[in-house]
mmCIF file of N, CA and C in Angstrom:
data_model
loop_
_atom_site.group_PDB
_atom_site.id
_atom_site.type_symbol
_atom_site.label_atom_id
_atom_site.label_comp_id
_atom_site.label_asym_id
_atom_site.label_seq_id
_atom_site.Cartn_x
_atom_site.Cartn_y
_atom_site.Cartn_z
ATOM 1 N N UNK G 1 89.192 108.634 80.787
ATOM 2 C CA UNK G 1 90.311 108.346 81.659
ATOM 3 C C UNK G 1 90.212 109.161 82.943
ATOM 4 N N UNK G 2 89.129 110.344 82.765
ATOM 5 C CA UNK G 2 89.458 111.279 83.899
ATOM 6 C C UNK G 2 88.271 110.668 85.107
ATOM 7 N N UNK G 3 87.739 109.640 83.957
ATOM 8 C CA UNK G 3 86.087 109.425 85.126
ATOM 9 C C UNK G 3 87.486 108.045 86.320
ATOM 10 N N UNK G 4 88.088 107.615 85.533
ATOM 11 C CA UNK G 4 88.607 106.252 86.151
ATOM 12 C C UNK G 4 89.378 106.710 86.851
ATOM 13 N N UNK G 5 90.106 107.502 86.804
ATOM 14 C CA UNK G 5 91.212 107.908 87.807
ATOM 15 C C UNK G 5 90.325 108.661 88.903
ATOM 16 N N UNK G 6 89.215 109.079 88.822
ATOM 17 C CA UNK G 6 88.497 109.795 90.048
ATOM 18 C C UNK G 6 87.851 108.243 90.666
ATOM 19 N N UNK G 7 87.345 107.446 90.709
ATOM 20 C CA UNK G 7 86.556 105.937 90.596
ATOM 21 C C UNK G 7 87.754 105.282 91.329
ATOM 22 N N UNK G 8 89.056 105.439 90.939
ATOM 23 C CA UNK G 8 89.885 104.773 91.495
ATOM 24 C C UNK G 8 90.227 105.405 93.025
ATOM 25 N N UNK G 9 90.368 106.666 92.852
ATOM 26 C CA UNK G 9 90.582 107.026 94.236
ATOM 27 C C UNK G 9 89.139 107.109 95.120
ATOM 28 N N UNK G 10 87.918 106.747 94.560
ATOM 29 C CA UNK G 10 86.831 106.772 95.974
ATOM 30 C C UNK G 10 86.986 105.011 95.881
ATOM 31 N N UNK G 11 87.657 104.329 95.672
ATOM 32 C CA UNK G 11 88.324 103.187 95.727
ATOM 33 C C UNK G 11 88.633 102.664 96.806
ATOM 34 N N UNK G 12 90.065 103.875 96.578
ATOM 35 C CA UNK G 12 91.201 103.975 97.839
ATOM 36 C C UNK G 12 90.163 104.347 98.974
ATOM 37 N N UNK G 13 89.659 104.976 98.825
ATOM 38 C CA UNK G 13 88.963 106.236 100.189
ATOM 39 C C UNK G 13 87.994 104.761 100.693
ATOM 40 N N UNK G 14 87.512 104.260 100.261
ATOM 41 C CA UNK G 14 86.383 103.062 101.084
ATOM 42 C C UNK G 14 87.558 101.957 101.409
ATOM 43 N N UNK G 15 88.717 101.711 100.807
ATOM 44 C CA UNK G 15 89.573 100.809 101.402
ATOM 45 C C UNK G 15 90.759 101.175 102.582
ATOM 46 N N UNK G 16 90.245 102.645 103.028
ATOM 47 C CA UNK G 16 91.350 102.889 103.926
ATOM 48 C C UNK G 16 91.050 102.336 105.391
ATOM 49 N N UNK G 17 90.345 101.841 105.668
ATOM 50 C CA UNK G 17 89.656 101.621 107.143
ATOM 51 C C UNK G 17 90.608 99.836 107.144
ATOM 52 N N UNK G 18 90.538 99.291 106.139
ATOM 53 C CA UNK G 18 91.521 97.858 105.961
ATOM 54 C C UNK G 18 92.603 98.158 106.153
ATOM 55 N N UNK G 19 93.035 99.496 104.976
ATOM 56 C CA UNK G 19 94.025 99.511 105.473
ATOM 57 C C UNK G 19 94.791 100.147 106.401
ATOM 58 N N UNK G 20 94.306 100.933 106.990
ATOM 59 C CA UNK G 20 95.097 101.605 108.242
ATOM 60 C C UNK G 20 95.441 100.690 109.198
ATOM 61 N N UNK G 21 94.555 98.953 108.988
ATOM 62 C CA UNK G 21 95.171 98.254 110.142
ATOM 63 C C UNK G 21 96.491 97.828 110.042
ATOM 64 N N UNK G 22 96.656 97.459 108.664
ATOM 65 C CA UNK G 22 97.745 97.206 108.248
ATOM 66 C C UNK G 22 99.311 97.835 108.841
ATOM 67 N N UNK G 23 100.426 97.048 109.067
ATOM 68 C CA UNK G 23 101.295 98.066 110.416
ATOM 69 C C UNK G 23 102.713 97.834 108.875
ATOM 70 N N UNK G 24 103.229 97.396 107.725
ATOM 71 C CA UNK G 24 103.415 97.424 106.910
ATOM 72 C C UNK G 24 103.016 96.220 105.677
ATOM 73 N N UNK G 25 103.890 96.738 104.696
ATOM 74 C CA UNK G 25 104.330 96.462 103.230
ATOM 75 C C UNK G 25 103.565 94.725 103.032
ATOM 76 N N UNK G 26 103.880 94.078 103.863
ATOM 77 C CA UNK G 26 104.410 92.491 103.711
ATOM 78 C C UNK G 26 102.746 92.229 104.607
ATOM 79 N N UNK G 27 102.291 92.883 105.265
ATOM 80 C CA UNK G 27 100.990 92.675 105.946
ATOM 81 C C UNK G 27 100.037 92.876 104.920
ATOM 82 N N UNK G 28 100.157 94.448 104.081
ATOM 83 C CA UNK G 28 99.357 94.498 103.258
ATOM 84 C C UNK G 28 99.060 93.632 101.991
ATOM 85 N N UNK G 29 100.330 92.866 101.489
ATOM 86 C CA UNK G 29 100.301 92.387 100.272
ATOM 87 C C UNK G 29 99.527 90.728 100.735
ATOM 88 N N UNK G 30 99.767 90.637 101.796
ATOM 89 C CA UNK G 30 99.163 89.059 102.505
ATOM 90 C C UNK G 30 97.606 89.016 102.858
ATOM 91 N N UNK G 31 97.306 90.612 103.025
ATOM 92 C CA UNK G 31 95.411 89.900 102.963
ATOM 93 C C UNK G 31 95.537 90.148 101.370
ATOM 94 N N UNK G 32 95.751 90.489 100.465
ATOM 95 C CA UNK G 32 95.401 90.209 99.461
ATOM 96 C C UNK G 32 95.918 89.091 98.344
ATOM 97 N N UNK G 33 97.350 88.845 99.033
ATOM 98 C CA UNK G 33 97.749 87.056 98.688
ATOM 99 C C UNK G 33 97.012 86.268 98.978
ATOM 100 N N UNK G 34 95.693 86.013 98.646
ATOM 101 C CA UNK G 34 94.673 84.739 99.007
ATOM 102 C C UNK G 34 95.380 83.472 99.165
ATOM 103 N N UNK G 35 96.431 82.802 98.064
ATOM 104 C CA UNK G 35 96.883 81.811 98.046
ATOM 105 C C UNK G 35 98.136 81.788 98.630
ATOM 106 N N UNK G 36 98.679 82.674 99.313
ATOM 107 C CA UNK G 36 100.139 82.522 100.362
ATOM 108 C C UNK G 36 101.045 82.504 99.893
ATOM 109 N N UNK G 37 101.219 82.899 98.090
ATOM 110 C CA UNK G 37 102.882 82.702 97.433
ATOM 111 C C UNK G 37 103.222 83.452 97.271
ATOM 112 N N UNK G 38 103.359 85.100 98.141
ATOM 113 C CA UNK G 38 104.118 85.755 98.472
ATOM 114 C C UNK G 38 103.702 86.618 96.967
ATOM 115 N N UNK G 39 102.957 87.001 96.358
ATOM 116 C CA UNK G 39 102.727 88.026 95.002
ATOM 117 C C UNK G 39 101.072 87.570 94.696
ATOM 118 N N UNK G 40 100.874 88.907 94.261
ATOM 119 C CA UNK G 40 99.405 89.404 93.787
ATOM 120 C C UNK G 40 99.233 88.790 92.403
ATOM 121 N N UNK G 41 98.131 88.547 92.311
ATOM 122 C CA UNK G 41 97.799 87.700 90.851
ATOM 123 C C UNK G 41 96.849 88.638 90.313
ATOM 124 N N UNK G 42 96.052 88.664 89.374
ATOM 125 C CA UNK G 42 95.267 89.834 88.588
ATOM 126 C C UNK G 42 94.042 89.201 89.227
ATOM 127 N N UNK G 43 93.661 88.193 89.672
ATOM 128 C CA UNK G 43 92.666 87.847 90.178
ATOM 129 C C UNK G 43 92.298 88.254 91.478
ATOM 130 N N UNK G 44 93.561 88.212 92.010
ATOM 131 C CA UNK G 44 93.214 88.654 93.425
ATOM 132 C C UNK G 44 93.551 90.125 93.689
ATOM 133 N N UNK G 45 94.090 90.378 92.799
ATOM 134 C CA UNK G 45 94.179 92.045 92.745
ATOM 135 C C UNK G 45 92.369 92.441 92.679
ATOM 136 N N UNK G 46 91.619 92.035 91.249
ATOM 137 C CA UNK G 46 90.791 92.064 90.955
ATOM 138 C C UNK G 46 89.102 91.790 92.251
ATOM 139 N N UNK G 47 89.847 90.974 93.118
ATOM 140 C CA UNK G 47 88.642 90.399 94.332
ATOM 141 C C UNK G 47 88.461 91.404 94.921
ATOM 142 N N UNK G 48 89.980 92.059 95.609
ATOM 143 C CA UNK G 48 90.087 93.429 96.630
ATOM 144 C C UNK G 48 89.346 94.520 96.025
ATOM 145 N N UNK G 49 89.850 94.833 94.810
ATOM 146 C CA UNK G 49 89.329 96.099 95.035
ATOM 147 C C UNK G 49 87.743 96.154 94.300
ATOM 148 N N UNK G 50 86.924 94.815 93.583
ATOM 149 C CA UNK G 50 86.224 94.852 93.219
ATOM 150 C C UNK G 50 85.010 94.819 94.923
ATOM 151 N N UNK G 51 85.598 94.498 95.959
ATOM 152 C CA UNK G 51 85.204 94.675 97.055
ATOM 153 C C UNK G 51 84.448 95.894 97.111
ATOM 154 N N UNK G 52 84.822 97.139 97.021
ATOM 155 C CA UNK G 52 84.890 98.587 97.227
ATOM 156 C C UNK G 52 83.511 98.413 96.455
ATOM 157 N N UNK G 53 84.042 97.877 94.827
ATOM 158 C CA UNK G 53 82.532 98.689 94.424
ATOM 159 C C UNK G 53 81.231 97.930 94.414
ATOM 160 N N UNK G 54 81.316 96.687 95.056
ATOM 161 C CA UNK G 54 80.115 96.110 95.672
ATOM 162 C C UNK G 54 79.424 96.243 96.480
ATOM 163 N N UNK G 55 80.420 97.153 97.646
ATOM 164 C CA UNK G 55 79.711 97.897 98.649
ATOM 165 C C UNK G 55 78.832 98.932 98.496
ATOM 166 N N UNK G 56 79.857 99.310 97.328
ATOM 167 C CA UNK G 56 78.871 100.666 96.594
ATOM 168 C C UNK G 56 78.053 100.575 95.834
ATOM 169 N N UNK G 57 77.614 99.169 95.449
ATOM 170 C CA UNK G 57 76.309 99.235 94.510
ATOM 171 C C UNK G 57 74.942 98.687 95.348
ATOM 172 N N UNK G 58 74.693 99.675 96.079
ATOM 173 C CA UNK G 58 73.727 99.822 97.102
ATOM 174 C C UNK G 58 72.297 99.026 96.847
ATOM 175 N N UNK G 59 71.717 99.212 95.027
ATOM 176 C CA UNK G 59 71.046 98.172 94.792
ATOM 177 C C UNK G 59 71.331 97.068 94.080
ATOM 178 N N UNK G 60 72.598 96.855 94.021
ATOM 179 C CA UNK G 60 73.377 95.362 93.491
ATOM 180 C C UNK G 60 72.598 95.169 91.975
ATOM 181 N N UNK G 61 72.859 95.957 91.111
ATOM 182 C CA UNK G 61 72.155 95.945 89.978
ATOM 183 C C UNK G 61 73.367 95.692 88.754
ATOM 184 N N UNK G 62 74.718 95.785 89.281
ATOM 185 C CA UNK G 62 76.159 96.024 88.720
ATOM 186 C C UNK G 62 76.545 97.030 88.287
ATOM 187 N N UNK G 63 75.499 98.508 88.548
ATOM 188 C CA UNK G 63 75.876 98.973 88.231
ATOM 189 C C UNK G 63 76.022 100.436 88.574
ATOM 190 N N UNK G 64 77.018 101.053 88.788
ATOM 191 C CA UNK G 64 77.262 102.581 89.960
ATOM 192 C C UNK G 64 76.854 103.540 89.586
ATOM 193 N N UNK G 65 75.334 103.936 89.771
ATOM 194 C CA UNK G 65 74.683 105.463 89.199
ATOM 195 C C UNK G 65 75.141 106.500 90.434
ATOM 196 N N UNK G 66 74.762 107.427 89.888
ATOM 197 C CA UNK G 66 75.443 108.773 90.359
ATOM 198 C C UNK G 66 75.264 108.883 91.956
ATOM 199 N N UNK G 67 73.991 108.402 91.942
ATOM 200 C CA UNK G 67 73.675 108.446 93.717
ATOM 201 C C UNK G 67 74.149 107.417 94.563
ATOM 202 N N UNK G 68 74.859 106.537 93.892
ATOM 203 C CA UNK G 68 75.875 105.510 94.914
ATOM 204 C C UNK G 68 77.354 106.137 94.719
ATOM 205 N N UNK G 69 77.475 107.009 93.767
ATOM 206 C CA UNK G 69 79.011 107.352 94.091
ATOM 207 C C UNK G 69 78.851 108.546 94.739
ATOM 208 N N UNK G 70 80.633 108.964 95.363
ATOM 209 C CA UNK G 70 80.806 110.170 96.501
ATOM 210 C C UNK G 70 80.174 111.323 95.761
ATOM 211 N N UNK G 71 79.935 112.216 96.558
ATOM 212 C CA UNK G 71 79.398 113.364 95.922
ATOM 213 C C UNK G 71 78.195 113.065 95.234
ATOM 214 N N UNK G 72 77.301 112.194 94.907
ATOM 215 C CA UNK G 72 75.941 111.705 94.081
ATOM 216 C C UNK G 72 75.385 112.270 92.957
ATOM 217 N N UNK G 73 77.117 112.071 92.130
ATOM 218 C CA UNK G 73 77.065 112.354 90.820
ATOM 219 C C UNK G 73 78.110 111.472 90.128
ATOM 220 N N UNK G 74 78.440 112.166 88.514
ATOM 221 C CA UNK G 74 78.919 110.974 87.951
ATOM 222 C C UNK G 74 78.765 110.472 87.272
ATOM 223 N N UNK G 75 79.580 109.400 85.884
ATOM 224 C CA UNK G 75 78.864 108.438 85.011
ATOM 225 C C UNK G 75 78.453 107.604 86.093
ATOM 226 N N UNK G 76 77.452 106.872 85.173
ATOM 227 C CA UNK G 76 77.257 105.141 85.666
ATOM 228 C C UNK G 76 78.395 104.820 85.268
ATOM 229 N N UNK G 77 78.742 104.009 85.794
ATOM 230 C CA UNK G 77 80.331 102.885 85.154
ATOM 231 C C UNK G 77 79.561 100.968 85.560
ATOM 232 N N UNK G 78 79.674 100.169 85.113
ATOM 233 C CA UNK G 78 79.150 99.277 85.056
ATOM 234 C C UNK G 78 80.296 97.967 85.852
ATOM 235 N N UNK G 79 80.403 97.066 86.718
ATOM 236 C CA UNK G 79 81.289 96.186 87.186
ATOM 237 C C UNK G 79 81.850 95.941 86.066
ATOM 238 N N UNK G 80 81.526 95.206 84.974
ATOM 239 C CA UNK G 80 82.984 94.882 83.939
ATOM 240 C C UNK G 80 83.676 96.511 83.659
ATOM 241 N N UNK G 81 83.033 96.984 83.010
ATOM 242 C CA UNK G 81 83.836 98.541 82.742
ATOM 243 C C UNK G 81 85.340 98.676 84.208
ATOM 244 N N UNK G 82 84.447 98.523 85.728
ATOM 245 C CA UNK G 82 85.133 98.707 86.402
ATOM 246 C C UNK G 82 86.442 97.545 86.366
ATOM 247 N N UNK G 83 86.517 96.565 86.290
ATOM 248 C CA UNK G 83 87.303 95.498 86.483
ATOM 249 C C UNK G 83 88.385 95.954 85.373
ATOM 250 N N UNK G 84 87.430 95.992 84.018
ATOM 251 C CA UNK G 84 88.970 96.877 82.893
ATOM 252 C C UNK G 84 89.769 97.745 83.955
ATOM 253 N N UNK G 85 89.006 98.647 84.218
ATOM 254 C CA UNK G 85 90.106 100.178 85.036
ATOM 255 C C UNK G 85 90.691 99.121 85.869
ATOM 256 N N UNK G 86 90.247 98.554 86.381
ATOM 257 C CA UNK G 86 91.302 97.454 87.455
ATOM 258 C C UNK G 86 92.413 97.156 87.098
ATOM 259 N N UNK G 87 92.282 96.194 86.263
ATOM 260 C CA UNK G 87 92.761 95.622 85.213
ATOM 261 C C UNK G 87 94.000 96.288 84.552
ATOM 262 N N UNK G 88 93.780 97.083 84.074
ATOM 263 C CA UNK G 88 94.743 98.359 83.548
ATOM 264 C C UNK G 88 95.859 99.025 84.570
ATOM 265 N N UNK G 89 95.009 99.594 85.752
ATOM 266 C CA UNK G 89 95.911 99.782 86.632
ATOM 267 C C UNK G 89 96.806 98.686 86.987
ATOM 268 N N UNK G 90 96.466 97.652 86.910
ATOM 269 C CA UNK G 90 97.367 96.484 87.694
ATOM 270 C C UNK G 90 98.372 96.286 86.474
ATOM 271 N N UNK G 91 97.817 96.876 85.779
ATOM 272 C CA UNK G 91 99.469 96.080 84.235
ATOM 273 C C UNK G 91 100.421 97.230 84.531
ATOM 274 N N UNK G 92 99.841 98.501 84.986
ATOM 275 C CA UNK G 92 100.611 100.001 84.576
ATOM 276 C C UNK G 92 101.005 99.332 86.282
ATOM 277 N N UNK G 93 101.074 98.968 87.268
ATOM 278 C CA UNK G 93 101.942 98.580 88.623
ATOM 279 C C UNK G 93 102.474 97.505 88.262
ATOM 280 N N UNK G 94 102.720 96.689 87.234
ATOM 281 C CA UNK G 94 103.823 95.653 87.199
ATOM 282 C C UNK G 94 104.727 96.099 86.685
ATOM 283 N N UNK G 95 105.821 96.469 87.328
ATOM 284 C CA UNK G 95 107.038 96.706 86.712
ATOM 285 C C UNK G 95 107.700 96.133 86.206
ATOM 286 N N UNK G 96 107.922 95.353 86.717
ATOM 287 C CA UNK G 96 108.588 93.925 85.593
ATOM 288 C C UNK G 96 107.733 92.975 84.615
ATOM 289 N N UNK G 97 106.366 93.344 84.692
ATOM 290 C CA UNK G 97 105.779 92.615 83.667
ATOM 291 C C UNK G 97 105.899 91.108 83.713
ATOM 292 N N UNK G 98 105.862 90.781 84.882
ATOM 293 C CA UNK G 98 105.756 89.015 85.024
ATOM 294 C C UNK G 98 104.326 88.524 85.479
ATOM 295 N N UNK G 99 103.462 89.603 85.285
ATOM 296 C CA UNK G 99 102.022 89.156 85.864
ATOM 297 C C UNK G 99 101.503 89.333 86.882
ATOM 298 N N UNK G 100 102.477 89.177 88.082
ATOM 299 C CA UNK G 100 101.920 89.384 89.530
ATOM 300 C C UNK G 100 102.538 90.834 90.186
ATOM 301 N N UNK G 101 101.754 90.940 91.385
ATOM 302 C CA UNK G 101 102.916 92.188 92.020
ATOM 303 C C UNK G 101 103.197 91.893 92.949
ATOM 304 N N UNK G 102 104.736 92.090 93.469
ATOM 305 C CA UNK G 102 105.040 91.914 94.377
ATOM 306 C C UNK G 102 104.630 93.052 95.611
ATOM 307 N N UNK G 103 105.484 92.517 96.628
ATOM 308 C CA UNK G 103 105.101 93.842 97.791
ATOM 309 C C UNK G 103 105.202 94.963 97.389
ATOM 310 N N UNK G 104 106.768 94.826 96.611
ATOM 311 C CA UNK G 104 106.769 96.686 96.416
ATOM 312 C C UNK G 104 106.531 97.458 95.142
ATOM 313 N N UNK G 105 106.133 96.470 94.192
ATOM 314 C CA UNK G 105 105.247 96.964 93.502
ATOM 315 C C UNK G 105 103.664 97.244 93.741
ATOM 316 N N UNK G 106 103.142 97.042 94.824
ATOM 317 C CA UNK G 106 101.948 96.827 95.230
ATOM 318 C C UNK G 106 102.145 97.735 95.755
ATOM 319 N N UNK G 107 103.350 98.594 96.964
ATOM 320 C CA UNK G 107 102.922 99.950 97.253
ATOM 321 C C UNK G 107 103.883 100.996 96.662
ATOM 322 N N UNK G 108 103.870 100.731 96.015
ATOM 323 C CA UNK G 108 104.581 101.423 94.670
ATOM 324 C C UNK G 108 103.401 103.033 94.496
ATOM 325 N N UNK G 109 103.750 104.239 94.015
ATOM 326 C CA UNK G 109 103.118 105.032 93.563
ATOM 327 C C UNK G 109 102.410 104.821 92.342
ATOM 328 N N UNK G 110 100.799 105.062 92.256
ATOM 329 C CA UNK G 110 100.636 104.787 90.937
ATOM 330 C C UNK G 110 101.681 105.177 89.887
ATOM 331 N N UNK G 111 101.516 104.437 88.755
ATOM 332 C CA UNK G 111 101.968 104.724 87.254
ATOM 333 C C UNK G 111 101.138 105.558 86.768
#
């Protein structure tokens, strides 16, 4: 749990350059509303941030050895492995448990 919660924030850290364009709440949740109905789906939760670690798998092998993550150390963690931690995080940000997130569960403080 301690490798995923570190994985999650060099996450955040490669997605801040998106988002700093972002000017609020309702901007941010809309590049990642692919389909325009106003809430995040696990899929498209899942596209964004699986973004991050595609960038980071420098030889596209699926899988993040120590010298593609910050600091060039580290487990390997493998794309499905990563998508679970995704995955997980996105159930522990639904607060209401209806599947999607809305805006302000989306900038909600982690759970």
């Amino acid at each position: 749990m301690k490798y995923a919660r570190l994985f999650i924030g060099m996450l955040a850290a490669l997605s801040l350059p998106a988002m700093a364009q972002v000017q609020d709440t309702r901007q941010y949740l809309q590049r990642m509303d692919s389909n325009g109905d106003g809430r995040v789906s696990p899929d498209e939760y899942l596209q964004w941030m699986l973004y991050a670690f595609d960038r980071m798998d420098r030889n596209g092998n699926g899988v993040l050895e120590p010298d593609e993550q910050p600091g060039g150390r580290g487990k390997p963690i493998t794309r499905d492995e990563q998508r679970q931690v995704i995955l997980a995080r996105f159930a522990r940000q639904d607060a209401d448990a209806d599947g999607y997130l809305s805006a302000r569960e989306l900038m909600a403080p982690p759970r």
